[in-house]
Short mmCIF file of C-alpha atoms in Angstrom, two decimals:
data_model
loop_
_atom_site.label_atom_id
_atom_site.label_comp_id
_atom_site.label_asym_id
_atom_site.label_seq_id
_atom_site.Cartn_x
_atom_site.Cartn_y
_atom_site.Cartn_z
CA MET H 131 20.67 -50.66 -11.86
CA SER H 132 18.23 -49.87 -14.69
CA GLU H 133 19.24 -52.06 -17.99
CA ILE H 134 17.86 -49.32 -19.95
CA LEU H 135 19.58 -46.35 -18.26
CA THR H 136 22.91 -48.48 -18.35
CA LYS H 137 22.51 -48.96 -22.07
CA LEU H 138 21.70 -45.27 -22.57
CA SER H 139 25.06 -44.49 -20.79
CA ALA H 140 26.82 -46.97 -23.03
CA GLN H 141 25.54 -45.05 -25.95
CA GLY H 142 27.67 -41.92 -24.49
CA VAL H 143 24.90 -40.02 -23.03
CA SER H 144 25.59 -38.68 -19.77
CA ILE H 145 22.68 -38.77 -17.45
CA TRP H 146 22.28 -35.79 -15.24
CA LEU H 147 19.53 -34.97 -12.59
CA ASP H 148 17.72 -31.75 -13.01
CA THR H 149 16.72 -31.01 -9.28
CA ILE H 150 18.35 -30.65 -5.93
CA SER H 151 17.35 -30.01 -2.40
CA ARG H 152 18.85 -30.42 1.01
CA GLU H 153 16.47 -33.37 2.05
CA ARG H 154 17.72 -35.19 -1.22
CA LEU H 155 21.23 -34.64 0.07
CA ARG H 156 20.53 -35.35 3.72
CA SER H 157 18.62 -38.74 3.07
CA GLY H 158 21.12 -40.12 0.79
CA ASN H 159 18.76 -39.93 -2.21
CA LEU H 160 21.27 -38.41 -4.55
CA ALA H 161 23.91 -40.96 -3.65
CA ALA H 162 21.41 -43.70 -4.35
CA LEU H 163 20.57 -42.29 -7.70
CA VAL H 164 24.29 -42.08 -8.64
CA ARG H 165 24.51 -45.74 -7.53
CA ASP H 166 21.26 -47.21 -8.81
CA ARG H 167 20.24 -44.81 -11.82
CA ASN H 168 23.39 -43.95 -13.68
CA VAL H 169 23.23 -40.41 -12.50
CA VAL H 170 26.60 -38.74 -13.23
CA GLY H 171 25.70 -35.01 -12.69
CA VAL H 172 23.29 -32.51 -11.32
CA THR H 173 21.81 -29.16 -12.30
CA SER H 174 19.95 -26.58 -10.39
CA ASN H 175 18.26 -23.27 -11.18
CA PRO H 176 16.14 -20.70 -9.27
CA THR H 177 12.98 -22.64 -9.68
CA ILE H 178 14.52 -25.85 -8.11
CA PHE H 179 15.75 -23.89 -5.16
CA ALA H 180 12.46 -22.20 -4.72
CA ALA H 181 10.85 -25.62 -4.56
CA ALA H 182 13.19 -27.06 -2.22
CA LEU H 183 13.10 -24.13 0.33
CA SER H 184 9.36 -24.27 0.33
CA GLU H 185 9.10 -27.93 1.63
CA GLY H 186 10.21 -29.58 4.83
CA ASP H 187 12.49 -28.56 7.70
CA ALA H 188 15.91 -29.46 6.11
CA TYR H 189 16.92 -25.93 6.14
CA ASP H 190 15.70 -24.79 9.65
CA GLU H 191 18.90 -25.24 11.51
CA GLN H 192 21.00 -23.17 9.02
CA LEU H 193 18.21 -20.54 8.93
CA HIS H 194 18.30 -20.25 12.54
CA ASP H 195 22.08 -19.71 12.54
CA LEU H 196 21.93 -17.10 9.99
CA ARG H 197 19.32 -15.41 11.80
CA VAL H 198 21.26 -15.29 14.91
CA ARG H 199 24.19 -14.01 12.95
CA GLY H 200 22.14 -11.28 11.50
CA VAL H 201 22.82 -12.25 8.06
CA GLY H 202 21.02 -10.24 5.31
CA VAL H 203 18.50 -12.10 3.05
CA GLY H 204 20.80 -11.83 -0.08
CA GLU H 205 23.88 -13.50 1.61
CA ALA H 206 21.56 -15.94 3.49
CA LEU H 207 20.38 -17.18 0.18
CA ARG H 208 23.83 -17.36 -1.15
CA ALA H 209 24.97 -19.23 1.87
CA ILE H 210 22.13 -21.83 1.67
CA THR H 211 22.41 -22.36 -2.06
CA THR H 212 26.21 -22.87 -2.06
CA TYR H 213 25.94 -25.19 0.87
CA ASP H 214 23.63 -27.63 -1.00
CA ILE H 215 25.77 -27.21 -4.29
CA ARG H 216 29.16 -27.92 -2.18
CA TRP H 217 27.54 -30.99 -0.69
CA ALA H 218 26.39 -32.25 -4.11
CA CYS H 219 29.75 -31.64 -5.61
CA ASP H 220 31.13 -33.85 -2.79
CA VAL H 221 28.73 -36.58 -3.48
CA LEU H 222 29.57 -36.37 -7.17
CA ARG H 223 33.34 -36.07 -6.70
CA PRO H 224 34.12 -39.89 -7.21
CA VAL H 225 32.25 -39.65 -10.55
CA HIS H 226 34.14 -36.68 -11.36
CA ASP H 227 37.60 -38.37 -10.59
CA ALA H 228 36.52 -41.64 -12.12
CA THR H 229 35.74 -39.93 -15.46
CA GLY H 230 38.85 -37.86 -15.52
CA GLY H 231 36.48 -34.57 -14.77
CA VAL H 232 34.08 -35.09 -17.74
CA ASP H 233 31.19 -35.90 -15.36
CA GLY H 234 30.34 -35.60 -11.77
CA ARG H 235 29.48 -31.97 -12.33
CA VAL H 236 26.96 -29.82 -10.21
CA SER H 237 25.77 -26.51 -11.60
CA ILE H 238 24.79 -23.27 -9.84
CA GLU H 239 23.21 -20.31 -11.67
CA VAL H 240 24.12 -16.60 -11.17
CA ASP H 241 21.25 -14.45 -9.97
CA PRO H 242 18.97 -14.17 -13.11
CA HIS H 243 18.33 -10.27 -12.48
CA LEU H 244 21.99 -9.99 -13.66
CA ALA H 245 21.18 -11.57 -17.02
CA LYS H 246 21.41 -8.21 -18.97
CA ASP H 247 24.51 -7.02 -16.84
CA THR H 248 27.84 -8.43 -18.20
CA GLY H 249 30.04 -7.04 -15.30
CA SER H 250 27.72 -8.20 -12.59
CA THR H 251 27.28 -11.58 -13.92
CA VAL H 252 31.23 -11.97 -14.18
CA ALA H 253 31.61 -10.72 -10.57
CA GLU H 254 28.96 -13.08 -9.12
CA ALA H 255 30.36 -15.95 -11.18
CA ARG H 256 33.81 -15.35 -9.50
CA ALA H 257 31.92 -15.19 -5.97
CA LEU H 258 30.09 -18.47 -6.30
CA TRP H 259 33.29 -20.25 -7.73
CA TRP H 260 35.24 -19.09 -4.73
CA LEU H 261 32.43 -19.83 -2.14
CA VAL H 262 31.80 -23.35 -3.48
CA ASP H 263 35.31 -24.09 -4.09
CA ARG H 264 35.09 -27.55 -5.70
CA PRO H 265 36.67 -28.53 -9.07
CA ASN H 266 33.60 -30.21 -10.25
CA LEU H 267 31.49 -27.04 -10.10
CA PHE H 268 29.82 -25.41 -13.10
CA ILE H 269 28.77 -21.70 -13.08
CA LYS H 270 25.46 -21.26 -15.12
CA ILE H 271 25.46 -18.05 -17.17
CA PRO H 272 22.48 -17.32 -19.26
CA ALA H 273 22.96 -17.17 -23.16
CA THR H 274 21.69 -13.58 -23.45
CA VAL H 275 23.33 -11.04 -25.66
CA GLU H 276 25.00 -9.62 -22.53
CA GLY H 277 25.72 -13.07 -21.04
CA LEU H 278 28.03 -13.82 -24.02
CA PRO H 279 30.94 -11.68 -22.98
CA ALA H 280 30.49 -12.89 -19.51
CA ILE H 281 30.87 -16.35 -20.49
CA THR H 282 34.34 -15.49 -22.35
CA ALA H 283 35.52 -13.58 -19.18
CA ALA H 284 34.50 -16.40 -16.82
CA LEU H 285 36.23 -19.15 -19.00
CA ALA H 286 39.32 -16.93 -19.39
CA GLU H 287 39.76 -17.08 -15.62
CA GLY H 288 39.58 -20.82 -15.33
CA ILE H 289 35.81 -20.89 -14.19
CA SER H 290 34.00 -23.85 -15.77
CA VAL H 291 30.67 -22.79 -17.29
CA ASN H 292 27.35 -24.17 -18.12
CA VAL H 293 25.74 -21.83 -20.40
CA THR H 294 21.98 -22.02 -20.01
CA LEU H 295 18.71 -20.86 -21.69
CA ILE H 296 19.92 -21.63 -25.25
CA PHE H 297 17.04 -21.60 -27.64
CA SER H 298 18.19 -20.49 -31.27
CA LEU H 299 20.56 -21.94 -33.59
CA GLU H 300 22.13 -18.43 -34.19
CA ARG H 301 22.47 -17.74 -30.46
CA TYR H 302 24.23 -21.13 -30.08
CA ARG H 303 26.67 -20.29 -32.71
CA ALA H 304 27.40 -17.11 -30.73
CA VAL H 305 27.72 -19.28 -27.31
CA LEU H 306 30.36 -21.50 -29.09
CA ASP H 307 32.26 -18.50 -30.27
CA ALA H 308 32.29 -16.95 -26.74
CA TRP H 309 33.38 -20.25 -25.43
CA LEU H 310 36.14 -20.52 -27.93
CA SER H 311 37.36 -17.01 -27.21
CA GLY H 312 37.41 -17.71 -23.47
CA LEU H 313 39.66 -20.73 -23.95
CA GLU H 314 41.86 -18.86 -26.27
CA ALA H 315 42.10 -16.04 -23.61
CA ALA H 316 42.95 -18.92 -20.85
CA LYS H 317 45.56 -20.54 -23.03
CA ALA H 318 47.22 -16.87 -23.54
CA LYS H 319 47.51 -16.61 -19.88
CA GLY H 320 49.12 -20.00 -19.51
CA LEU H 321 46.25 -21.86 -17.75
CA ASP H 322 45.71 -25.46 -17.98
CA LEU H 323 42.87 -25.90 -20.42
CA SER H 324 42.17 -29.44 -19.51
CA ARG H 325 40.86 -28.17 -16.15
CA ILE H 326 38.40 -25.76 -17.78
CA ALA H 327 35.08 -27.49 -18.68
CA SER H 328 31.84 -26.23 -20.21
CA VAL H 329 28.35 -27.36 -21.39
CA GLY H 330 25.95 -25.79 -23.69
CA SER H 331 22.30 -26.13 -22.32
CA PHE H 332 19.91 -26.12 -25.17
CA PHE H 333 16.31 -26.14 -24.00
CA VAL H 334 13.94 -28.52 -25.83
CA SER H 335 10.46 -29.06 -24.42
CA ARG H 336 9.79 -25.27 -24.11
CA VAL H 337 10.17 -25.24 -27.90
CA ASP H 338 7.60 -27.68 -28.58
CA THR H 339 5.12 -25.80 -26.18
CA GLU H 340 5.45 -22.40 -27.83
CA VAL H 341 5.39 -23.79 -31.43
CA ASP H 342 2.48 -26.20 -30.85
CA ARG H 343 0.49 -23.17 -29.27
CA ARG H 344 1.25 -21.40 -32.70
CA LEU H 345 0.45 -24.47 -34.64
CA GLU H 346 -2.88 -24.75 -33.16
CA ALA H 347 -3.69 -21.17 -33.99
CA VAL H 348 -3.00 -21.70 -37.82
CA GLY H 349 -4.65 -25.17 -37.86
CA ALA H 350 -1.37 -27.12 -38.34
CA GLN H 351 -1.35 -29.61 -35.62
CA GLY H 352 -0.01 -32.38 -37.79
CA LEU H 353 3.49 -30.85 -37.09
CA ALA H 354 2.99 -30.87 -33.31
CA GLY H 355 5.72 -32.14 -31.10
CA ARG H 356 8.37 -32.13 -33.68
CA ALA H 357 10.01 -28.59 -33.24
CA GLY H 358 11.91 -29.24 -30.20
CA VAL H 359 13.78 -32.56 -31.22
CA ALA H 360 14.35 -30.96 -34.83
CA ASN H 361 15.93 -27.72 -33.19
CA ALA H 362 18.09 -29.83 -30.89
CA ARG H 363 19.33 -32.03 -33.67
CA LEU H 364 20.29 -28.94 -35.74
CA ALA H 365 21.99 -27.54 -32.81
CA HIS H 366 24.16 -30.55 -32.63
CA ALA H 367 24.93 -30.27 -36.32
CA VAL H 368 26.32 -26.76 -35.37
CA PHE H 369 28.25 -28.40 -32.84
CA ASP H 370 29.70 -30.90 -35.17
CA GLU H 371 30.57 -28.13 -37.55
CA VAL H 372 32.59 -26.30 -34.96
CA MET H 373 34.41 -29.47 -33.66
CA ARG H 374 35.70 -29.64 -37.21
CA SER H 375 37.06 -26.02 -37.28
CA PRO H 376 40.74 -25.32 -37.33
CA ARG H 377 40.10 -22.90 -34.28
CA TRP H 378 38.80 -25.80 -32.19
CA GLN H 379 41.52 -28.20 -33.48
CA ALA H 380 44.19 -25.90 -32.22
CA LEU H 381 42.61 -25.68 -28.70
CA GLY H 382 41.98 -29.24 -28.63
CA ALA H 383 45.63 -30.04 -29.29
CA ALA H 384 46.50 -27.77 -26.46
CA GLY H 385 44.28 -29.84 -24.04
CA ALA H 386 41.00 -28.30 -24.26
CA ARG H 387 37.82 -30.18 -23.73
CA PRO H 388 34.79 -29.84 -26.02
CA GLN H 389 31.85 -27.79 -24.69
CA ARG H 390 29.25 -30.66 -24.69
CA PRO H 391 25.75 -30.12 -25.85
CA LEU H 392 23.55 -30.44 -22.91
CA TRP H 393 19.49 -31.22 -23.40
CA ALA H 394 17.64 -29.34 -20.97
CA SER H 395 13.91 -29.00 -20.26
CA THR H 396 13.59 -32.66 -21.20
CA GLY H 397 10.35 -33.47 -19.31
CA THR H 398 7.43 -33.50 -21.64
CA LYS H 399 4.81 -30.84 -20.78
CA ASN H 400 2.13 -32.36 -23.36
CA SER H 401 0.63 -35.59 -21.81
CA ALA H 402 -0.18 -36.81 -25.42
CA TYR H 403 3.70 -37.38 -26.06
CA SER H 404 5.78 -40.08 -24.72
CA PRO H 405 7.38 -39.19 -21.20
CA THR H 406 10.68 -40.10 -22.78
CA LEU H 407 10.40 -38.34 -26.17
CA TYR H 408 13.22 -36.13 -25.36
CA VAL H 409 15.43 -38.99 -24.37
CA ASP H 410 14.67 -41.59 -27.16
CA ASP H 411 15.04 -38.91 -29.98
CA LEU H 412 18.14 -37.25 -28.63
CA ILE H 413 20.65 -40.04 -28.29
CA THR H 414 24.22 -39.57 -29.56
CA ALA H 415 27.69 -39.84 -28.04
CA GLY H 416 29.09 -37.11 -26.01
CA VAL H 417 26.09 -35.33 -25.02
CA VAL H 418 24.23 -34.71 -21.46
CA ASN H 419 20.58 -35.16 -20.82
CA THR H 420 19.59 -33.44 -17.63
CA MET H 421 16.11 -34.95 -16.54
CA PRO H 422 13.78 -34.27 -13.84
CA GLU H 423 13.41 -37.26 -11.72
CA LYS H 424 9.98 -37.93 -13.30
CA THR H 425 11.51 -38.24 -16.54
CA LEU H 426 14.45 -40.21 -15.18
CA ASP H 427 12.23 -42.83 -13.80
CA ALA H 428 10.05 -42.98 -17.24
CA ALA H 429 13.41 -43.61 -18.91
CA ALA H 430 14.45 -46.15 -16.57
CA ALA H 431 11.30 -48.16 -17.21
CA GLN H 432 10.54 -47.50 -20.94
CA ALA H 433 13.13 -45.53 -22.86
CA THR H 434 13.98 -46.78 -26.41
CA VAL H 435 17.77 -46.88 -26.68
CA ASP H 436 18.73 -48.33 -30.07
CA GLY H 437 21.65 -46.29 -31.60
CA ASP H 438 22.24 -42.82 -32.61
CA THR H 439 19.08 -40.71 -33.04
CA VAL H 440 20.65 -37.34 -33.63
CA ARG H 441 23.61 -37.39 -36.31
CA PRO H 442 21.49 -39.58 -38.87
CA PHE H 443 18.67 -37.17 -38.89
CA TYR H 444 20.02 -33.83 -39.56
CA GLU H 445 18.37 -33.65 -42.95
CA ASP H 446 15.08 -34.79 -41.39
CA ALA H 447 15.52 -31.98 -38.82
CA MET H 448 15.99 -29.44 -41.63
CA LYS H 449 12.84 -30.55 -43.53
CA THR H 450 10.96 -30.29 -40.18
CA MET H 451 11.90 -26.80 -39.67
CA ALA H 452 11.21 -25.81 -43.27
CA ALA H 453 7.89 -27.31 -43.03
CA LEU H 454 7.14 -25.19 -39.81
CA GLU H 455 8.28 -22.06 -41.55
CA GLN H 456 5.83 -22.84 -44.45
CA ALA H 457 3.13 -23.34 -41.78
CA GLY H 458 3.62 -19.82 -40.73
CA ILE H 459 5.85 -20.30 -37.66
CA ASP H 460 8.20 -17.35 -37.14
CA TYR H 461 11.25 -19.17 -35.80
CA ALA H 462 12.91 -15.92 -34.77
CA ASP H 463 10.03 -14.77 -32.98
CA VAL H 464 9.73 -18.18 -31.31
CA VAL H 465 13.11 -18.14 -29.74
CA ARG H 466 12.92 -14.52 -28.85
CA VAL H 467 9.79 -15.01 -26.82
CA LEU H 468 11.44 -18.30 -25.28
CA GLU H 469 14.52 -16.33 -23.92
CA GLU H 470 12.79 -13.47 -22.46
CA GLU H 471 10.09 -15.88 -20.89
CA GLY H 472 12.93 -18.06 -19.64
CA VAL H 473 14.76 -15.30 -17.98
CA ALA H 474 11.64 -13.77 -16.64
CA LYS H 475 10.47 -17.25 -15.03
CA PHE H 476 13.91 -17.40 -13.30
CA GLN H 477 13.94 -14.03 -12.09
CA ALA H 478 10.45 -14.79 -10.64
CA SER H 479 11.54 -17.78 -9.05
CA TRP H 480 14.56 -15.97 -7.47
CA ASN H 481 12.21 -13.33 -6.11
CA GLU H 482 10.12 -16.27 -4.55
CA VAL H 483 13.29 -17.83 -3.05
CA ILE H 484 14.18 -14.39 -1.60
CA ASP H 485 10.80 -14.02 -0.06
CA THR H 486 10.87 -17.48 1.32
CA VAL H 487 14.24 -16.87 2.94
CA SER H 488 13.02 -13.62 4.28
CA VAL H 489 10.11 -15.01 5.87
CA ALA H 490 11.96 -18.01 7.13
CA LEU H 491 14.67 -15.67 8.73
CA ASP H 492 12.07 -13.90 10.59
CA LYS H 493 10.54 -17.11 11.89
CA ALA H 494 13.83 -18.76 12.84
#
């Protein structure tokens, strides 16, 4: 095992892998990463599945069977993705059991075309929860305005949820409120709250990409590369605030688990930045860092793990955001653009996956 990754885990950071594929599962690579790289969870999204389906022959046999059975493209895609997620859940199940259900989690996302449709999102979440049928599953629901009541409804039914595409502090507060409301509804139904888990996926590098572009336009590059970490640290301050609230204390006393902050989009997109920037500067107990394999390898080799780099820097993060505002960066517009682009990118990837499956079915 990497001494650095072991040290990172000891600091209370759960290391998750931000990619999945049939080949990774078939070759035993995922199991090896669990064994050798301290990986204790997996996330997926439409972009990841689009990449997986476009390479190799790992899906050929299943595609042939789906073709022979005359299965439509939509259901074929659901069958393919849930197969991979179910397999990954089984690989991570020992971790899930060993951590009392905290880790060993695998996420699958609802069709991103439903991001603005509450009812359809809830129905899809139910269908995926039933199809995978594993206790260590997370259903990913985007943190759009329409996604918030879907998050509450899914949790109220005992479905564990990974809330994705969170960019703004205001929306994060709304996500936490939706999560608490879902737990309160589940409690009123008599459900076992200890069996309902959740994470809130706060995106990091995409914030820097958008803010840096705007900083260059106004000639304030001295603030470049600071917005993503500052925004994430302030999100954690919001989390701490909610964890002190009487509302959470009542649910915690009833057996509920915290909705852990999850750092997503942690691969640096600017080669001038350290490849472990969003690892080094976002270390604190009780969070998840979901990394692309390239970032995981970099962290194993060179991450700096030296105590908490989140909670002691709340004030510094506030100063950074204030400086960005003074430089003319419109935070509200930044996060609006990022949410719209995030949904659009996942929808485009979903369309790509559908096209790939459609062509593959014709060839099978």
